Short mmCIF file of C-alpha atoms in Angstrom, two decimals:
data_model
loop_
_atom_site.label_atom_id
_atom_site.label_comp_id
_atom_site.label_asym_id
_atom_site.label_seq_id
_atom_site.Cartn_x
_atom_site.Cartn_y
_atom_site.Cartn_z
CA MET A 827 -19.58 1.64 -29.76
CA PRO A 828 -17.53 0.57 -26.73
CA GLU A 829 -14.75 -1.85 -27.64
CA LEU A 830 -12.66 -4.17 -25.48
CA PRO A 831 -10.79 -1.50 -23.46
CA GLU A 832 -13.98 0.40 -22.61
CA VAL A 833 -15.82 -2.77 -21.52
CA GLU A 834 -12.80 -3.93 -19.51
CA VAL A 835 -12.73 -0.60 -17.66
CA VAL A 836 -16.41 -1.11 -16.78
CA ARG A 837 -15.76 -4.74 -15.76
CA ARG A 838 -13.05 -3.66 -13.34
CA GLY A 839 -15.41 -1.14 -11.78
CA VAL A 840 -18.15 -3.72 -11.36
CA GLU A 841 -15.63 -6.15 -9.87
CA ARG A 842 -14.59 -3.56 -7.32
CA TRP A 843 -17.99 -2.22 -6.30
CA VAL A 844 -20.56 -4.95 -7.02
CA VAL A 845 -19.05 -8.47 -6.80
CA GLY A 846 -20.00 -10.22 -3.57
CA ARG A 847 -23.17 -8.21 -3.06
CA ARG A 848 -26.76 -9.46 -3.12
CA ILE A 849 -29.35 -7.99 -5.46
CA GLU A 850 -32.16 -6.86 -3.15
CA SER A 851 -34.43 -5.09 -5.60
CA VAL A 852 -34.94 -4.90 -9.37
CA GLN A 853 -36.72 -2.08 -11.18
CA VAL A 854 -37.16 -2.29 -14.96
CA LEU A 855 -38.04 1.21 -16.14
CA ASP A 856 -38.01 0.39 -19.86
CA ALA A 857 -38.88 -3.14 -20.98
CA ARG A 858 -36.96 -2.64 -24.24
CA SER A 859 -33.71 -2.93 -22.32
CA VAL A 860 -34.57 -6.49 -21.24
CA ARG A 861 -36.23 -7.48 -24.50
CA ARG A 862 -33.67 -10.26 -25.06
CA HIS A 863 -34.81 -11.93 -21.82
CA GLU A 864 -37.45 -14.09 -23.45
CA ALA A 865 -39.50 -14.69 -20.30
CA GLY A 866 -40.18 -10.96 -20.00
CA PRO A 867 -39.41 -8.15 -17.54
CA VAL A 868 -41.41 -9.58 -14.63
CA SER A 869 -39.54 -12.88 -14.79
CA PHE A 870 -36.28 -10.95 -15.18
CA GLY A 871 -36.90 -9.22 -11.86
CA HIS A 872 -38.02 -12.36 -10.03
CA GLU A 873 -34.98 -14.36 -11.17
CA LEU A 874 -32.51 -11.65 -10.17
CA ASP A 875 -34.04 -10.85 -6.78
CA GLY A 876 -31.91 -12.33 -3.98
CA ALA A 877 -29.07 -13.52 -6.22
CA VAL A 878 -25.46 -12.72 -5.26
CA VAL A 879 -23.05 -11.36 -7.89
CA ALA A 880 -20.21 -13.90 -7.80
CA ASP A 881 -17.88 -12.42 -10.41
CA ALA A 882 -17.54 -9.94 -13.28
CA VAL A 883 -16.35 -11.52 -16.52
CA ARG A 884 -15.52 -10.10 -19.94
CA ARG A 885 -14.82 -11.71 -23.28
CA GLY A 886 -14.33 -9.22 -26.09
CA LYS A 887 -17.13 -6.68 -25.80
CA PHE A 888 -19.37 -9.03 -23.80
CA LEU A 889 -19.73 -8.60 -20.04
CA TRP A 890 -21.51 -10.96 -17.68
CA LEU A 891 -22.08 -11.30 -13.94
CA PRO A 892 -22.31 -14.94 -12.76
CA LEU A 893 -24.98 -15.26 -10.09
CA THR A 894 -24.97 -17.41 -6.96
CA ALA A 895 -28.31 -18.36 -5.44
CA ALA A 896 -29.07 -17.36 -1.88
CA HIS A 897 -28.17 -20.87 -0.59
CA GLY A 898 -24.67 -20.58 -2.10
CA ALA A 899 -24.85 -23.06 -4.97
CA PRO A 900 -22.23 -22.58 -7.73
CA PRO A 901 -23.31 -20.15 -10.48
CA GLN A 902 -25.45 -21.72 -13.17
CA GLU A 903 -26.62 -18.54 -14.84
CA ALA A 904 -25.37 -15.02 -15.37
CA LEU A 905 -26.64 -11.52 -15.95
CA LEU A 906 -25.38 -10.85 -19.48
CA VAL A 907 -24.89 -7.17 -20.30
CA HIS A 908 -24.29 -5.74 -23.75
CA LEU A 909 -23.56 -2.02 -23.82
CA GLY A 910 -24.48 -1.62 -27.49
CA MET A 911 -23.69 1.86 -28.77
CA SER A 912 -24.58 3.91 -25.70
CA GLY A 913 -25.09 1.60 -22.72
CA GLN A 914 -23.61 2.55 -19.35
CA LEU A 915 -23.32 0.59 -16.10
CA LEU A 916 -23.12 3.07 -13.23
CA VAL A 917 -22.76 2.57 -9.49
CA LYS A 918 -24.67 5.25 -7.64
CA ASP A 919 -25.83 6.12 -4.17
CA ALA A 920 -29.52 5.54 -3.56
CA GLY A 921 -31.55 8.72 -3.69
CA LEU A 922 -29.43 10.46 -6.30
CA PRO A 923 -31.46 11.81 -9.23
CA ASP A 924 -32.21 9.35 -12.00
CA GLU A 925 -30.27 9.68 -15.24
CA LYS A 926 -32.36 10.84 -18.20
CA HIS A 927 -32.05 7.47 -19.96
CA LEU A 928 -32.09 5.17 -16.92
CA LYS A 929 -33.53 1.78 -17.97
CA VAL A 930 -32.83 -0.72 -15.16
CA ARG A 931 -32.03 -0.17 -11.47
CA LEU A 932 -30.61 -2.90 -9.23
CA GLY A 933 -30.60 -2.30 -5.48
CA LEU A 934 -27.58 -3.90 -3.78
CA SER A 935 -27.00 -5.20 -0.28
CA GLU A 936 -25.34 -2.76 2.09
CA ARG A 937 -21.56 -2.48 2.16
CA PRO A 938 -20.01 0.42 4.07
CA GLY A 939 -18.52 3.10 1.86
CA THR A 940 -19.94 1.76 -1.40
CA PRO A 941 -22.84 2.94 -3.61
CA ALA A 942 -26.13 1.13 -3.11
CA GLU A 943 -27.32 0.84 -6.72
CA LEU A 944 -26.16 -0.54 -10.05
CA ARG A 945 -27.87 1.35 -12.87
CA PHE A 946 -28.11 0.52 -16.57
CA VAL A 947 -28.44 3.67 -18.66
CA ASP A 948 -28.89 3.52 -22.43
CA GLN A 949 -29.79 6.46 -24.63
CA ARG A 950 -30.09 4.63 -27.97
CA ILE A 951 -31.39 1.30 -26.58
CA PHE A 952 -29.18 -0.92 -28.74
CA GLY A 953 -27.77 -2.59 -25.62
CA GLY A 954 -29.56 -4.60 -23.00
CA MET A 955 -29.56 -7.12 -20.15
CA LEU A 956 -30.75 -10.70 -19.94
CA LEU A 957 -30.32 -13.78 -17.79
CA ASP A 958 -28.61 -16.67 -19.55
CA ARG A 959 -27.45 -20.13 -18.54
CA LEU A 960 -23.75 -20.76 -18.17
CA VAL A 961 -22.17 -23.53 -20.26
CA PRO A 962 -18.63 -25.00 -20.20
CA THR A 963 -16.06 -23.40 -22.48
CA GLY A 964 -15.11 -25.51 -25.47
CA ASP A 965 -11.41 -25.53 -24.59
CA GLY A 966 -11.73 -25.86 -20.82
CA ALA A 967 -10.01 -22.49 -20.27
CA PRO A 968 -11.56 -19.61 -18.28
CA GLY A 969 -14.58 -18.05 -19.93
CA GLY A 970 -12.94 -14.63 -20.06
CA ARG A 971 -11.12 -12.01 -18.01
CA SER A 972 -12.25 -12.31 -14.39
CA ALA A 973 -11.07 -12.82 -10.82
CA THR A 974 -12.15 -16.48 -10.50
CA GLY A 975 -11.23 -17.84 -13.93
CA ALA A 976 -14.21 -20.19 -14.06
CA PRO A 977 -14.38 -22.19 -17.34
CA LEU A 978 -17.95 -21.06 -18.05
CA VAL A 979 -19.54 -18.75 -20.58
CA PRO A 980 -23.16 -17.66 -21.22
CA ALA A 981 -24.75 -19.79 -23.92
CA ARG A 982 -25.49 -16.71 -26.04
CA ALA A 983 -21.86 -15.63 -25.95
CA ALA A 984 -20.31 -19.05 -26.57
CA HIS A 985 -19.79 -18.31 -30.28
CA ILE A 986 -17.66 -15.24 -29.52
CA GLY A 987 -13.96 -15.77 -30.18
CA ARG A 988 -11.35 -15.13 -27.53
CA ASP A 989 -9.83 -11.66 -27.47
CA PRO A 990 -6.15 -10.78 -27.96
CA LEU A 991 -5.65 -9.95 -24.26
CA ASP A 992 -7.02 -13.33 -23.14
CA PRO A 993 -4.22 -15.62 -21.84
CA ALA A 994 -5.99 -18.52 -23.59
CA PHE A 995 -5.91 -16.77 -26.99
CA ASP A 996 -4.14 -19.06 -29.50
CA ALA A 997 -2.11 -16.88 -31.87
CA GLU A 998 -1.08 -19.79 -34.13
CA ARG A 999 -4.67 -20.93 -34.57
CA PHE A 1000 -5.69 -17.34 -35.23
CA HIS A 1001 -3.08 -17.08 -38.01
CA ASP A 1002 -4.30 -20.29 -39.65
CA ARG A 1003 -7.95 -19.22 -39.49
CA LEU A 1004 -7.10 -15.72 -40.68
CA ARG A 1005 -5.40 -17.04 -43.83
CA ARG A 1006 -8.40 -19.27 -44.58
CA ARG A 1007 -10.80 -16.31 -44.43
CA ARG A 1008 -9.77 -14.95 -47.86
CA THR A 1009 -11.08 -11.48 -47.10
CA GLY A 1010 -9.71 -8.04 -46.28
CA LEU A 1011 -7.67 -7.74 -43.09
CA LYS A 1012 -9.89 -5.22 -41.33
CA ARG A 1013 -13.03 -7.21 -42.11
CA ALA A 1014 -11.39 -10.19 -40.44
CA LEU A 1015 -10.34 -8.19 -37.39
CA LEU A 1016 -13.94 -7.02 -36.92
CA ASP A 1017 -15.30 -10.59 -37.13
CA GLN A 1018 -16.14 -11.28 -33.47
CA SER A 1019 -16.30 -15.05 -34.04
CA LEU A 1020 -12.66 -14.98 -35.18
CA VAL A 1021 -11.24 -12.56 -32.62
CA SER A 1022 -13.38 -10.53 -30.24
CA GLY A 1023 -13.19 -7.06 -28.78
CA ILE A 1024 -11.74 -5.21 -31.79
CA GLY A 1025 -13.93 -2.50 -33.29
CA ASN A 1026 -13.43 0.25 -35.83
CA ILE A 1027 -11.28 2.51 -33.66
CA TYR A 1028 -8.73 -0.02 -32.48
CA ALA A 1029 -8.60 -1.81 -35.83
CA ASP A 1030 -7.54 1.43 -37.53
CA GLU A 1031 -5.02 2.21 -34.79
CA ALA A 1032 -3.49 -1.28 -34.84
CA LEU A 1033 -3.25 -1.36 -38.65
CA TRP A 1034 -1.58 2.04 -38.63
CA GLN A 1035 0.92 0.83 -36.06
CA ALA A 1036 1.55 -2.39 -38.04
CA ARG A 1037 1.91 -0.39 -41.30
CA LEU A 1038 -0.68 -2.54 -43.09
CA HIS A 1039 -3.59 -1.47 -45.31
CA TRP A 1040 -7.06 -2.43 -44.15
CA ALA A 1041 -7.79 -4.17 -47.49
CA ARG A 1042 -4.72 -6.45 -47.37
CA PRO A 1043 -5.90 -9.98 -48.38
CA THR A 1044 -5.73 -12.22 -45.32
CA ASP A 1045 -4.61 -15.25 -47.35
CA THR A 1046 -1.40 -13.41 -48.28
CA LEU A 1047 -0.38 -12.66 -44.69
CA ARG A 1048 2.83 -14.27 -43.53
CA ARG A 1049 3.12 -15.41 -39.95
CA PRO A 1050 5.40 -12.50 -38.88
CA GLU A 1051 2.83 -10.05 -40.29
CA THR A 1052 -0.01 -11.68 -38.36
CA MET A 1053 2.07 -11.53 -35.18
CA ARG A 1054 2.87 -7.88 -35.91
CA VAL A 1055 -0.83 -7.08 -36.17
CA LEU A 1056 -1.59 -8.96 -32.94
CA GLY A 1057 1.24 -7.18 -31.18
CA ALA A 1058 -0.09 -3.83 -32.39
CA VAL A 1059 -3.63 -4.67 -31.25
CA ARG A 1060 -2.39 -5.63 -27.79
CA GLU A 1061 -0.19 -2.56 -27.42
CA VAL A 1062 -2.95 -0.18 -28.54
CA MET A 1063 -5.47 -1.79 -26.20
CA ASP A 1064 -3.06 -1.78 -23.26
CA ARG A 1065 -2.46 1.94 -23.77
CA ALA A 1066 -6.20 2.55 -24.05
CA LEU A 1067 -6.81 0.66 -20.79
CA ALA A 1068 -4.21 2.79 -19.05
CA ALA A 1069 -6.05 5.89 -20.28
CA GLY A 1070 -9.47 4.62 -19.17
CA GLY A 1071 -10.72 3.92 -22.71
CA THR A 1072 -11.70 6.19 -25.57
CA SER A 1073 -14.48 8.76 -25.19
CA PHE A 1074 -15.62 10.93 -28.09
CA ASP A 1075 -18.79 12.09 -26.33
CA SER A 1076 -20.67 11.59 -23.07
CA LEU A 1077 -22.00 8.16 -24.04
CA TYR A 1078 -19.00 6.12 -22.93
CA VAL A 1079 -18.12 6.45 -19.23
CA ASN A 1080 -16.84 4.12 -16.53
CA VAL A 1081 -18.96 3.00 -13.56
CA ASN A 1082 -18.27 6.29 -11.78
CA GLY A 1083 -19.46 8.33 -14.76
CA GLU A 1084 -15.95 9.41 -15.82
CA SER A 1085 -14.78 9.57 -19.44
CA GLY A 1086 -11.64 7.93 -20.80
CA TYR A 1087 -9.04 10.07 -22.54
CA PHE A 1088 -7.27 7.73 -25.00
CA ALA A 1089 -8.82 9.73 -27.87
CA ARG A 1090 -6.08 12.30 -27.25
CA SER A 1091 -3.47 9.66 -28.23
CA LEU A 1092 -5.01 8.36 -31.47
CA ASN A 1093 -2.65 8.28 -34.44
CA ALA A 1094 -5.06 7.51 -37.29
CA TYR A 1095 -8.72 7.17 -36.33
CA GLY A 1096 -10.64 10.43 -36.72
CA ARG A 1097 -7.56 12.32 -37.93
CA ALA A 1098 -8.45 12.86 -41.59
CA SER A 1099 -6.40 15.65 -43.22
CA LEU A 1100 -4.02 15.81 -40.24
CA PRO A 1101 -0.33 14.84 -40.54
CA CYS A 1102 0.62 11.21 -40.02
CA PRO A 1103 2.63 11.29 -36.76
CA ARG A 1104 5.07 8.61 -37.88
CA CYS A 1105 5.76 10.22 -41.24
CA ALA A 1106 6.31 13.55 -39.53
CA ASP A 1107 8.79 11.93 -37.14
CA GLU A 1108 10.61 10.29 -40.06
CA GLY A 1109 10.84 13.48 -42.11
CA ARG A 1110 8.07 12.70 -44.60
CA SER A 1111 4.96 14.70 -45.40
CA ALA A 1112 1.71 12.71 -45.44
CA LEU A 1113 -1.85 13.40 -44.33
CA ILE A 1114 -4.21 10.80 -42.86
CA VAL A 1115 -7.03 9.93 -45.28
CA ARG A 1116 -10.59 8.86 -44.56
CA GLU A 1117 -12.05 6.11 -46.77
CA GLN A 1118 -15.42 4.40 -47.01
CA PHE A 1119 -15.53 0.94 -45.43
CA MET A 1120 -18.61 -1.23 -44.75
CA ASN A 1121 -20.92 1.79 -44.33
CA ARG A 1122 -18.44 3.38 -41.93
CA SER A 1123 -15.05 5.05 -42.16
CA SER A 1124 -11.47 3.82 -42.20
CA TYR A 1125 -8.46 6.01 -41.54
CA ARG A 1126 -4.92 5.35 -42.74
CA CYS A 1127 -1.72 6.95 -43.92
CA PRO A 1128 -1.36 6.62 -47.73
CA VAL A 1129 2.45 6.62 -47.44
CA CYS A 1130 3.15 4.04 -44.72
CA GLN A 1131 -0.02 1.98 -45.32
CA ARG A 1132 0.07 1.65 -49.09
CA THR A 1133 -2.80 0.03 -50.99
CA PRO A 1134 -1.85 -3.54 -52.03
CA ARG A 1135 -2.22 -4.47 -55.70
CA ASN A 1136 -4.56 -7.34 -54.82
CA ALA A 1137 -6.59 -5.38 -52.26
CA ARG A 1138 -9.88 -6.88 -51.07
CA PHE A 1139 -12.27 -4.01 -50.48
#
């Protein structure tokens, strides 16, 4: 599933190619991809037709496009996009062959040298699009990463916590809330209401970098340890952004259909039975292990991420 870096790469592409353009046509090829738009696919098309994309905003894994009406009124609603496990937003020239799993096609107003369509492609149909009203943020800060910094967020995304790359993210408040959770550290990092954008891949990578076990009880974390984890999360995500995100297969691509290559730089995730890079550098011999976690896998080094005595699995 795309995590923060992958969605941010897509957001930047949409900002470059789509923001400022009017939606001139809407074609819903599979109603399941707009199933969360309660008024139905016909209403979805009517409401989008003629709207201008005013911005591209991301909070955590959520991406939304605030919409300005044709008469120029400030945005009051947004096209909310969730990529799910396999969703792709692609900018394409009109007339190019349809992708096999194309679900929604938006025709855009003409701009020289830019593609004419924004396409939503989704093989597994866990993602989707819907129109949602914008509401003020609870803290008055920008809703998420964007060019305009408007203090608005879609109502259905208002419960999502700020992400570690958000300038408005409050590290001290995060530490206090983390200690009150009384759960395992990785479970807390995956809780999108506590901190958004972190998924299985980047949680494992950040915990490896911070030398902490995924089952470390959150109520035992000291402030320097919390800050170490946050620093590791930010560094891992910054490196992933520079590499265009992490692609293990053809399902994650940017708006131009290109894959990211951060997978080549992973230190823990997906490296079961391979040497721990840090241990190798420090003259130790240790192999990364794969362990069961919440019906998925966790990867760690058993030497530099030792199991705590009071582990919370």
